[in-house]
Coordinates of C-alpha atoms in Angstrom, one line a residue:
M1 CA 0.0 0.0 0.0
I2 CA 1.4 3.4 -1.0
V3 CA 1.4 6.0 1.7
L4 CA 1.7 9.6 0.7
N5 CA 3.1 12.1 3.0
K6 CA 2.2 15.8 3.1
L7 CA 5.0 16.8 0.7
D8 CA 4.0 14.2 -1.8
I9 CA 0.4 15.6 -1.8
Y10 CA 1.7 19.1 -2.4
T11 CA 3.9 17.9 -5.3
I12 CA 1.1 16.0 -6.9
L13 CA -1.3 19.0 -6.7
L14 CA 1.3 21.3 -8.1
G15 CA 1.9 18.8 -10.9
V16 CA -1.8 18.8 -11.7
I17 CA -1.8 22.6 -11.7
F18 CA 1.1 22.8 -14.1
I19 CA -0.6 20.4 -16.5
L20 CA -3.9 22.1 -16.3
L21 CA -2.4 25.6 -16.9
L22 CA -1.1 24.3 -20.2
F23 CA -4.1 22.3 -21.5
I24 CA -7.4 23.3 -19.8
N25 CA -9.8 24.9 -22.3
L26 CA -13.4 24.9 -21.1
D27 CA -16.0 26.2 -23.6
F28 CA -17.9 28.0 -20.9
F29 CA -16.5 31.4 -21.5
N30 CA -16.3 33.9 -24.4
Q31 CA -12.5 34.0 -24.0
N32 CA -12.3 30.3 -23.1
E33 CA -8.6 29.7 -23.9
V34 CA -7.5 32.5 -21.6
L35 CA -10.1 32.5 -18.9
S36 CA -10.1 28.7 -18.4
K37 CA -6.4 28.9 -17.5
W38 CA -6.6 31.9 -15.3
Y39 CA -9.6 30.6 -13.3
T40 CA -7.8 27.3 -12.8
Y41 CA -4.6 29.1 -11.7
H42 CA -6.4 31.1 -9.0
I43 CA -8.7 28.3 -7.8
M44 CA -6.0 25.7 -7.5
I45 CA -3.5 28.0 -5.8
W46 CA -6.0 29.2 -3.2
F47 CA -7.2 25.7 -2.6
L48 CA -3.6 24.5 -2.1
F49 CA -3.0 27.5 0.2
A50 CA -6.0 26.5 2.3
I51 CA -4.7 22.9 2.6
F52 CA -1.3 24.3 3.5
V53 CA -2.6 26.5 6.3
V54 CA -4.8 23.8 7.8
S55 CA -2.3 21.0 7.6
E56 CA 0.8 22.8 8.9
S57 CA 1.4 22.3 12.6
E58 CA 3.6 25.4 12.7
L59 CA 3.3 28.4 10.4
S60 CA 6.9 29.5 9.8
F61 CA 8.3 31.5 6.9
R62 CA 11.8 32.5 5.8
F63 CA 12.3 36.1 4.8
D64 CA 15.2 37.4 2.7
N65 CA 15.8 40.5 0.6
I66 CA 14.2 38.9 -2.6
T67 CA 11.1 37.8 -0.6
I68 CA 10.7 41.2 1.0
W69 CA 10.9 43.1 -2.3
I70 CA 8.6 40.6 -4.1
I71 CA 6.0 41.1 -1.4
V72 CA 6.5 44.9 -1.6
L73 CA 6.0 44.9 -5.4
N74 CA 2.8 42.9 -5.2
I75 CA 1.3 45.0 -2.4
Y76 CA 2.1 48.1 -4.5
I77 CA 0.4 46.5 -7.6
L78 CA -2.6 45.6 -5.4
I79 CA -3.0 49.1 -4.1
R80 CA -2.8 50.5 -7.6
K81 CA -5.4 48.1 -8.8
L82 CA -7.7 48.9 -5.9
T83 CA -7.4 52.6 -6.6
S84 CA -8.1 52.3 -10.4
D85 CA -11.3 53.3 -12.1
N86 CA -12.3 49.7 -12.9
V87 CA -11.7 47.2 -10.1
D88 CA -12.2 43.7 -11.6
I89 CA -11.2 40.1 -10.7
T90 CA -7.6 40.8 -11.6
V91 CA -7.3 42.5 -8.3
I92 CA -6.5 39.1 -6.7
N93 CA -3.5 38.5 -9.1
P94 CA -0.9 39.9 -6.8
L95 CA -2.3 38.1 -3.8
T96 CA -2.3 34.8 -5.7
F97 CA 1.3 35.5 -6.7
I98 CA 2.4 36.0 -3.1
V99 CA 0.5 32.9 -1.9
S100 CA 2.1 30.7 -4.6
F101 CA 5.5 32.1 -3.8
I102 CA 5.0 31.3 -0.1
I103 CA 3.9 27.7 -1.0
F104 CA 6.9 27.2 -3.2
K105 CA 9.3 28.6 -0.7
K106 CA 7.9 26.3 2.0
I107 CA 8.1 23.0 0.0
S108 CA 11.0 23.7 -2.3
Y109 CA 13.6 22.7 0.3
E110 CA 12.5 19.1 0.0
A111 CA 10.4 18.8 -3.1
K112 CA 12.4 16.8 -5.7
Y113 CA 10.1 16.4 -8.7
I114 CA 8.8 19.9 -9.6
D115 CA 11.5 20.4 -12.2
S116 CA 10.6 17.0 -13.8
I117 CA 6.9 18.0 -13.7
I118 CA 7.6 21.2 -15.6
I119 CA 9.7 19.2 -18.2
L120 CA 6.9 16.7 -18.6
A121 CA 4.2 19.3 -19.0
C122 CA 6.3 21.2 -21.6
L123 CA 7.1 17.9 -23.4
I124 CA 3.4 17.0 -23.7
Q125 CA 2.7 20.6 -25.0
A126 CA 5.5 20.1 -27.6
I127 CA 4.1 16.8 -28.7
Y128 CA 0.6 18.4 -29.0
G129 CA 2.2 21.0 -31.2
F130 CA 3.8 18.4 -33.4
M131 CA 0.4 16.7 -33.8
Q132 CA -1.1 20.0 -35.0
Y133 CA 1.8 20.5 -37.4
F134 CA 1.3 17.1 -39.0
G135 CA -2.4 17.4 -39.1
V136 CA -3.3 14.7 -36.5
I137 CA -5.0 17.5 -34.5
H138 CA -6.8 20.4 -36.2
A139 CA -4.6 23.5 -36.2
R140 CA -6.6 26.7 -35.8
S141 CA -4.0 28.9 -37.5
D142 CA -1.4 28.8 -40.2
I143 CA 0.8 31.5 -38.6
G144 CA 2.6 28.9 -36.4
V145 CA 1.9 26.0 -34.1
M146 CA -0.3 27.3 -31.3
G147 CA -0.5 24.2 -29.1
S148 CA -3.3 24.6 -26.6
F149 CA -3.0 28.4 -26.6
D150 CA -4.8 31.2 -28.5
N151 CA -1.5 32.3 -30.1
P152 CA 1.8 30.8 -31.1
A153 CA 3.5 33.2 -28.7
G154 CA 1.8 31.5 -25.7
S155 CA 3.1 28.1 -26.6
A156 CA 6.6 29.3 -27.4
A157 CA 6.8 31.4 -24.2
C158 CA 5.9 28.4 -22.0
L159 CA 8.2 25.9 -23.9
T160 CA 11.2 28.2 -23.6
M161 CA 10.6 28.5 -19.9
G162 CA 10.6 24.7 -19.6
F163 CA 13.7 24.4 -21.9
P164 CA 16.3 25.2 -19.2
F165 CA 15.0 22.5 -16.9
A166 CA 15.5 20.0 -19.8
L167 CA 19.0 21.3 -20.3
N168 CA 19.7 20.9 -16.6
S169 CA 18.7 17.2 -16.7
L170 CA 21.8 16.5 -18.7
N171 CA 24.0 17.6 -15.8
K172 CA 23.5 14.3 -14.0
K173 CA 25.3 11.3 -15.1
S174 CA 22.5 9.0 -15.9
K175 CA 21.6 6.1 -18.2
Y176 CA 18.6 8.2 -19.2
N177 CA 20.7 11.0 -20.8
Y178 CA 19.6 9.9 -24.3
L179 CA 16.0 10.4 -23.3
N180 CA 16.9 13.8 -21.8
L181 CA 18.6 14.8 -25.1
A182 CA 15.6 13.7 -27.0
C183 CA 13.4 15.8 -24.8
I184 CA 15.6 18.8 -25.5
I185 CA 15.4 18.3 -29.2
I186 CA 11.6 17.9 -29.1
L187 CA 11.2 21.1 -27.1
A188 CA 13.6 23.1 -29.4
S189 CA 11.9 21.8 -32.5
A190 CA 8.4 22.7 -31.2
I191 CA 9.6 26.3 -30.5
L192 CA 10.9 26.5 -34.0
L193 CA 7.6 25.2 -35.4
S194 CA 5.7 27.9 -33.5
K195 CA 7.4 30.4 -35.8
S196 CA 7.9 32.7 -32.8
R197 CA 10.9 34.9 -33.5
T198 CA 11.1 35.8 -29.8
G199 CA 11.0 32.1 -29.0
V200 CA 14.0 31.5 -31.3
L201 CA 15.9 34.4 -29.7
A202 CA 15.2 33.1 -26.2
L203 CA 16.2 29.6 -27.2
I204 CA 19.6 30.8 -28.5
I205 CA 20.3 33.1 -25.5
I206 CA 19.4 30.4 -23.0
S207 CA 21.5 27.8 -24.7
I208 CA 24.5 30.1 -24.8
L209 CA 24.2 31.0 -21.1
Y210 CA 23.8 27.4 -20.2
L211 CA 27.0 26.4 -22.1
Y212 CA 28.8 29.4 -20.6
D213 CA 27.9 28.2 -17.1
R214 CA 28.8 24.6 -17.7
Y215 CA 32.0 24.7 -19.7
L216 CA 33.8 28.1 -19.2
W217 CA 36.0 28.9 -16.2
S218 CA 39.1 30.9 -17.1
Y219 CA 39.0 34.7 -17.4
Q220 CA 40.2 34.6 -21.0
K221 CA 37.5 32.2 -22.0
Q222 CA 34.9 34.3 -20.2
I223 CA 35.9 37.4 -22.2
L224 CA 35.8 35.4 -25.4
A225 CA 32.4 33.9 -24.5
F226 CA 31.0 37.4 -23.7
I227 CA 32.1 38.9 -27.0
S228 CA 30.7 35.8 -28.9
F229 CA 27.5 36.0 -26.9
I230 CA 26.9 39.7 -27.8
S231 CA 27.8 39.1 -31.5
V232 CA 25.5 36.1 -31.8
V233 CA 22.6 37.8 -30.1
A234 CA 23.0 41.0 -32.2
L235 CA 23.1 39.0 -35.4
T236 CA 20.1 37.0 -34.4
I237 CA 18.0 40.1 -33.5
V238 CA 18.9 41.7 -36.9
F239 CA 18.1 38.5 -38.8
L240 CA 14.7 38.0 -36.9
F241 CA 13.8 41.7 -37.5
F242 CA 14.2 41.4 -41.3
L243 CA 12.6 37.9 -41.3
N244 CA 9.2 39.6 -40.9
K245 CA 10.0 43.3 -41.4
H246 CA 6.4 44.5 -41.5
S247 CA 5.6 42.9 -38.2
S248 CA 8.8 44.3 -36.6
N249 CA 8.1 47.8 -37.9
G250 CA 4.5 47.5 -36.6
R251 CA 5.9 46.8 -33.1
V252 CA 8.3 49.6 -33.3
F253 CA 5.4 51.9 -34.1
I254 CA 3.4 50.6 -31.2
W255 CA 6.3 51.1 -28.8
M256 CA 6.7 54.7 -30.0
N257 CA 3.1 55.5 -29.4
S258 CA 3.1 53.7 -26.1
I259 CA 6.1 55.5 -24.7
N260 CA 4.3 58.8 -25.3
M261 CA 1.7 57.6 -22.8
L262 CA 4.3 57.5 -20.0
K263 CA 4.4 61.3 -19.6
D264 CA 0.8 61.4 -18.3
N265 CA 1.8 60.1 -14.8
Y266 CA 5.4 58.9 -15.0
L267 CA 5.9 58.6 -11.2
F268 CA 3.1 56.2 -10.1
G269 CA 1.7 55.3 -13.4
N270 CA -1.8 55.7 -14.8
G271 CA -3.4 52.6 -13.4
V272 CA -4.9 49.4 -14.8
N273 CA -6.7 49.6 -18.2
Y274 CA -5.2 52.9 -19.0
F275 CA -3.5 51.4 -22.1
N276 CA -6.8 49.9 -23.4
K277 CA -8.6 53.2 -22.8
Y278 CA -6.2 55.6 -24.4
Y279 CA -3.8 53.8 -26.8
M280 CA -6.1 53.8 -29.8
L281 CA -6.9 57.4 -29.3
N282 CA -3.1 58.2 -29.4
Q283 CA -2.8 56.1 -32.5
A284 CA -5.7 58.0 -34.1
S285 CA -4.0 61.3 -33.2
Y286 CA -0.7 60.2 -34.7
F287 CA -2.3 59.3 -38.1
E288 CA -4.4 62.5 -38.1
Q289 CA -1.2 64.5 -37.8
N290 CA 0.8 62.2 -40.1
P291 CA -1.6 61.0 -42.9
N292 CA 1.2 59.9 -45.1
S293 CA 3.1 57.9 -42.5
H294 CA 4.9 54.7 -43.7
Y295 CA 3.3 53.0 -40.6
L296 CA -0.2 53.6 -42.0
M297 CA -0.6 50.1 -43.6
L298 CA 0.7 48.4 -40.4
A299 CA -2.1 49.9 -38.1
D300 CA -4.5 47.6 -36.4
N301 CA -6.5 47.3 -33.1
V302 CA -3.9 47.1 -30.3
F303 CA -4.7 45.6 -26.9
H304 CA -1.1 45.4 -25.7
P305 CA 2.2 47.3 -26.4
F306 CA 4.0 44.0 -27.1
N307 CA 6.4 45.0 -24.3
E308 CA 5.6 44.1 -20.7
Y309 CA 8.1 46.7 -19.4
I310 CA 6.4 49.6 -21.3
L311 CA 3.0 48.4 -20.1
F312 CA 4.3 48.1 -16.5
L313 CA 5.7 51.7 -16.7
I314 CA 2.4 53.0 -18.1
E315 CA 0.3 51.3 -15.4
Y316 CA 2.6 51.4 -12.4
G317 CA 5.1 54.1 -13.1
I318 CA 8.7 54.6 -12.2
A319 CA 7.9 53.7 -8.5
G320 CA 6.8 50.2 -9.5
F321 CA 9.6 49.8 -12.0
F322 CA 12.2 50.8 -9.4
I323 CA 11.1 47.8 -7.3
L324 CA 11.5 45.5 -10.3
V325 CA 15.0 46.9 -10.8
V326 CA 15.9 46.3 -7.1
I327 CA 14.8 42.6 -7.3
S328 CA 16.8 42.1 -10.5
F329 CA 19.9 43.8 -8.9
I330 CA 19.7 41.5 -5.8
I331 CA 19.7 38.5 -8.1
I332 CA 22.4 39.7 -10.5
R333 CA 24.9 40.9 -7.9
D334 CA 25.2 37.4 -6.5
K335 CA 27.2 35.3 -9.0
K336 CA 25.9 32.1 -7.4
L337 CA 22.3 33.1 -8.1
V338 CA 23.0 34.2 -11.7
L339 CA 24.7 30.9 -12.6
N340 CA 21.8 29.0 -11.1
I341 CA 19.6 27.0 -13.5
Y342 CA 16.5 28.7 -12.0
Y343 CA 17.8 32.0 -13.3
L344 CA 17.4 30.9 -17.0
P345 CA 13.6 30.6 -17.1
I346 CA 13.4 34.1 -15.6
V347 CA 15.8 35.3 -18.4
S348 CA 13.4 33.6 -20.9
I349 CA 10.4 35.4 -19.6
G350 CA 12.5 38.6 -19.5
I351 CA 13.3 38.2 -23.2
F352 CA 9.7 37.5 -24.1
S353 CA 8.6 40.6 -22.1
C354 CA 10.6 42.8 -24.6
F355 CA 8.6 41.7 -27.6
S356 CA 5.4 39.9 -26.5
Y357 CA 2.9 39.4 -23.6
P358 CA 4.1 36.3 -21.6
F359 CA 2.2 37.5 -18.5
K360 CA -1.0 36.8 -20.3
Y361 CA -0.3 33.1 -19.6
P362 CA -0.5 31.8 -15.9
F363 CA 1.8 28.8 -16.7
A364 CA 4.6 31.2 -17.4
I365 CA 3.8 33.2 -14.2
L366 CA 3.8 30.0 -12.0
V367 CA 7.1 28.8 -13.4
M368 CA 8.6 32.2 -12.8
T369 CA 7.2 32.1 -9.2
F370 CA 8.8 28.7 -8.6
C371 CA 12.2 29.9 -10.0
L372 CA 12.1 33.0 -7.8
S373 CA 11.3 30.9 -4.7
K374 CA 14.2 28.5 -5.5
I375 CA 16.6 31.5 -5.9
S376 CA 15.3 33.1 -2.8
I377 CA 15.9 30.0 -0.5
Q378 CA 19.5 29.8 -1.7
T379 CA 20.3 33.3 -0.5
V380 CA 22.7 33.4 2.5
R381 CA 20.8 36.1 4.5
N382 CA 17.4 34.9 5.5
R383 CA 15.5 35.0 8.7
C384 CA 12.8 32.5 9.8
I385 CA 9.7 34.0 11.4
T386 CA 7.2 31.7 13.2
F387 CA 3.6 32.8 13.4
T388 CA 1.2 31.8 16.1
N389 CA -1.5 29.2 15.2
K390 CA -4.1 31.8 16.1
L391 CA -3.4 33.4 12.7
K392 CA -4.8 30.3 10.9
V393 CA -8.4 31.5 11.0
P394 CA -7.6 35.0 9.6
L395 CA -5.4 33.4 7.0
L396 CA -8.2 31.0 5.9
I397 CA -10.5 34.0 5.3
M398 CA -8.2 35.0 2.4
P399 CA -8.8 31.8 0.3
I400 CA -12.5 31.8 1.2
L401 CA -13.0 35.4 0.0
S402 CA -10.9 34.9 -3.1
L403 CA -12.8 31.8 -4.1
L404 CA -16.1 33.6 -3.5
L405 CA -15.0 36.4 -5.8
L406 CA -13.9 33.9 -8.4
Y407 CA -17.2 32.0 -8.2
Q408 CA -19.2 35.3 -8.8
D409 CA -16.9 36.1 -11.8
I410 CA -17.2 32.6 -13.3
I411 CA -21.0 32.6 -13.0
F412 CA -21.2 35.9 -14.8
E413 CA -18.9 34.8 -17.6
V414 CA -20.8 31.5 -18.0
K415 CA -24.2 33.3 -18.2
W416 CA -22.8 35.8 -20.7
K417 CA -21.4 33.0 -22.9
E418 CA -24.9 31.5 -22.9
L419 CA -26.5 34.8 -24.0
V420 CA -23.9 35.2 -26.8
R421 CA -24.8 31.6 -28.0
L422 CA -28.5 32.3 -27.9
S423 CA -28.1 35.7 -29.8
S424 CA -25.9 34.0 -32.4
L425 CA -28.9 31.7 -33.1
G426 CA -31.0 34.7 -33.8
K427 CA -32.8 34.8 -30.4
I428 CA -32.0 38.4 -29.9
T429 CA -35.3 39.6 -28.6
Q430 CA -35.5 36.8 -26.0
T431 CA -32.0 37.6 -24.6
V432 CA -32.2 41.4 -24.2
D433 CA -34.0 41.2 -20.8
S434 CA -31.4 38.7 -19.6
Y435 CA -28.6 41.0 -20.7
S436 CA -30.2 43.8 -18.8
A437 CA -30.5 41.6 -15.7
L438 CA -26.9 40.5 -16.1
K439 CA -25.7 44.1 -16.4
E440 CA -26.8 44.6 -12.8
K441 CA -24.2 42.0 -11.8
W442 CA -21.5 43.3 -14.2
N443 CA -18.0 41.9 -13.4
H444 CA -16.3 45.0 -14.9
N445 CA -15.3 43.3 -18.1
P446 CA -15.7 46.2 -20.6
L447 CA -16.2 43.7 -23.5
F448 CA -19.5 42.8 -22.0
L449 CA -20.6 46.5 -22.4
Y450 CA -19.6 46.5 -26.1
N451 CA -21.4 43.2 -26.7
Y452 CA -24.5 44.5 -25.0
G453 CA -24.3 47.8 -26.9
A454 CA -24.0 45.9 -30.2
L455 CA -27.1 43.8 -29.3
L456 CA -29.2 46.9 -28.4
F457 CA -28.1 48.4 -31.8
R458 CA -29.4 45.4 -33.6
L459 CA -32.7 45.9 -31.8
N460 CA -32.8 49.5 -32.9
K461 CA -32.5 50.7 -29.3
Y462 CA -30.0 53.4 -30.2
P463 CA -30.0 55.6 -27.1
E464 CA -29.6 52.5 -24.9
S465 CA -26.9 51.1 -27.1
L466 CA -25.1 54.5 -27.0
N467 CA -25.2 54.5 -23.2
E468 CA -23.5 51.1 -23.0
L469 CA -20.9 52.0 -25.5
K470 CA -20.1 55.3 -23.8
E471 CA -19.6 53.4 -20.6
C472 CA -17.4 50.9 -22.4
E473 CA -15.4 53.8 -23.7
K474 CA -14.3 54.7 -20.2
F475 CA -12.4 51.4 -19.8
Y476 CA -11.9 50.1 -23.4
N477 CA -11.7 52.0 -26.6
D478 CA -10.9 50.8 -30.1
Y479 CA -11.8 50.9 -33.8
D480 CA -14.9 48.7 -33.3
V481 CA -16.2 50.8 -30.4
Q482 CA -15.9 54.1 -32.3
L483 CA -17.5 52.6 -35.4
L484 CA -20.5 51.4 -33.5
I485 CA -20.9 54.7 -31.6
A486 CA -20.9 56.5 -34.9
D487 CA -23.5 54.1 -36.3
N488 CA -25.7 54.9 -33.3
Y489 CA -25.4 58.7 -33.8
N490 CA -26.1 58.2 -37.5
K491 CA -29.3 56.4 -36.7
L492 CA -30.3 59.1 -34.2
G493 CA -29.8 61.8 -36.8
M494 CA -26.9 63.4 -34.9
I495 CA -24.8 63.9 -38.1
K496 CA -21.9 65.9 -36.7
L497 CA -21.3 63.5 -33.9
A498 CA -21.6 60.5 -36.3
E499 CA -19.1 62.2 -38.6
K500 CA -16.7 62.8 -35.7
H501 CA -16.7 59.2 -34.6
Y502 CA -16.4 57.8 -38.2
F503 CA -13.3 59.9 -38.7
M504 CA -12.0 58.7 -35.3
A505 CA -12.4 55.1 -36.4
H506 CA -10.8 56.0 -39.7
N507 CA -7.8 57.6 -38.1
M508 CA -7.4 54.6 -35.7
I509 CA -6.9 52.2 -38.6
P510 CA -6.5 54.4 -41.8
H511 CA -6.1 51.5 -44.3
R512 CA -9.6 50.2 -43.6
F513 CA -12.4 51.1 -46.0
I514 CA -15.5 50.7 -43.8
P515 CA -15.4 54.0 -42.0
L516 CA -14.9 55.9 -45.3
S517 CA -17.8 54.0 -46.8
K518 CA -20.0 54.9 -44.0
L519 CA -18.9 58.6 -44.2
F520 CA -19.6 58.4 -48.0
H521 CA -23.2 57.2 -47.4
L522 CA -23.7 59.7 -44.5
Y523 CA -22.9 62.6 -46.8
I524 CA -25.1 61.4 -49.6
E525 CA -28.1 60.8 -47.3
N526 CA -27.7 64.3 -46.0
N527 CA -27.3 65.9 -49.4
N528 CA -23.6 66.9 -48.8
Y529 CA -22.4 66.0 -52.3
V530 CA -19.2 67.9 -52.1
E531 CA -17.9 66.0 -49.1
A532 CA -19.3 62.7 -50.6
S533 CA -17.2 63.3 -53.7
K534 CA -14.1 64.0 -51.6
I535 CA -14.5 60.7 -49.7
A536 CA -15.2 58.9 -53.0
R537 CA -11.9 60.1 -54.4
I538 CA -10.1 59.0 -51.3
I539 CA -11.7 55.5 -51.5
T540 CA -10.8 55.1 -55.2
N541 CA -7.2 56.2 -54.7
K542 CA -6.7 54.2 -51.5
E543 CA -4.1 51.4 -51.3
I544 CA -5.6 48.0 -50.5
K545 CA -3.9 45.9 -47.8
I546 CA -5.9 42.7 -48.2
Q547 CA -8.3 42.4 -51.1
S548 CA -11.9 41.3 -50.4
M549 CA -15.3 41.3 -51.9
T550 CA -16.5 44.0 -49.5
I551 CA -13.6 46.3 -50.5
S552 CA -14.3 45.7 -54.2
Q553 CA -18.0 46.7 -53.7
I554 CA -17.0 49.9 -51.8
I555 CA -14.6 50.9 -54.5
D556 CA -17.0 50.1 -57.3
E557 CA -19.7 52.2 -55.6
A558 CA -17.4 55.2 -55.2
E559 CA -16.2 55.0 -58.8
Y560 CA -19.8 54.8 -60.0
Y561 CA -20.7 57.9 -58.0
L562 CA -17.8 59.9 -59.4
Q563 CA -18.7 58.9 -62.9
H564 CA -22.3 60.0 -62.6
N565 CA -21.9 63.1 -60.4

């Protein structure tokens, strides 16, 4: 009979969490691939924390500089979230991070198999990607192997974080080294198949750092290795930039516009959702002032600056970024910590943070938390503090409240998903009352407001639709929101306001034809033939990014109008 001790139970539960964070995808939510993983992350960590509090005979915790600053950073983030205009379920993110960090610190002294669990989870993800590539499993995109994620970047980010653990498995003299080498090749191949340029860059840098740690000792060799490292990385970045020049230029453009947002409140940041509220307005302002910009054809709806550092500065300011720098400095100044294998996954997520959005994926966050805990417990200066058992009851209140908040949010998202399903079947009239009732329990997801506003528009309830969209605009603003606001004003006969918002949508993404087509019809319907002719000429002379039947019809209509007027 197998008898499991407390540590074995913790390890098994963590293994289940790592696997679920890669593969769970419940079709209960509108953003099922993302929300399924985030809800699982929070629920499982808080459940594990509750078990931890109840089962521990003595609540003790070791503090060191890394731990202290990590807690300070997350408390700062929590305060900024609580003081933002739109407090949603993400307010528990910093608390979940602290709790998972505490759990890892407590069990990492003795837990032996977490590294292997991460390797196994990533290996399964890589095999899943191979099956997509060879057509065994349906692939939802041709831009690269996505695995169980909504984007190839998600799969690549998680695989590159697991790659250092696979490399480290070769350190041990074992008869299983051939299997370890096969695992490394499979992970590297899956990253390449994802077509993620950032993934390739991270793969190269991690491999070089690992080889440097394992094989180089003398000062001369270290200098040579450093020069070679810089050269290889520089050449790789240049190569990857020109591999997809349009995408690279698009990100440079987004960075430029995003950096301009830092000046609004550079010290403490502008708070959560500031980027989603104002970025597209900044983009519209740029193209209004630069109508012939070479970035024009690269414009699109933008939900993230493709750089976690810029986003962090926008939301949390120099004060928050300073704490990040302090944590990095504490790790870097200690050579033993830098040459630690648990440093490499943090390097990986740091590289991805320059060009993508790895913190969208809880698997990457949990691996980073584990690595930080392992680095933390290896610091020389740490102090153990023991808490009285009387604190158990207050500590148990935290998971109970967190799980209640998660339950409310999940129920809202499930009900909303069902309403979306019913309305897609044409049952719009039957769902409007349910939407109204659900609005009373709104979970502060601005996309619900847009969805509700679009439904009301289809029912010809233009004032009500406009109210929902104006509220959505306070938290989330993009091309689609502006276009629908303009349509509402048009239906209400408020021509000047409709014109204003059509132009706003046009300036947000200038290469799209729909806003111009709507302006063209607006002017004709209101007998403004001079402006209609101007818009028609713009349409006929406009460069086409992607040809479609809709665009052909818009151009034909404009040409016909110019020929007969």
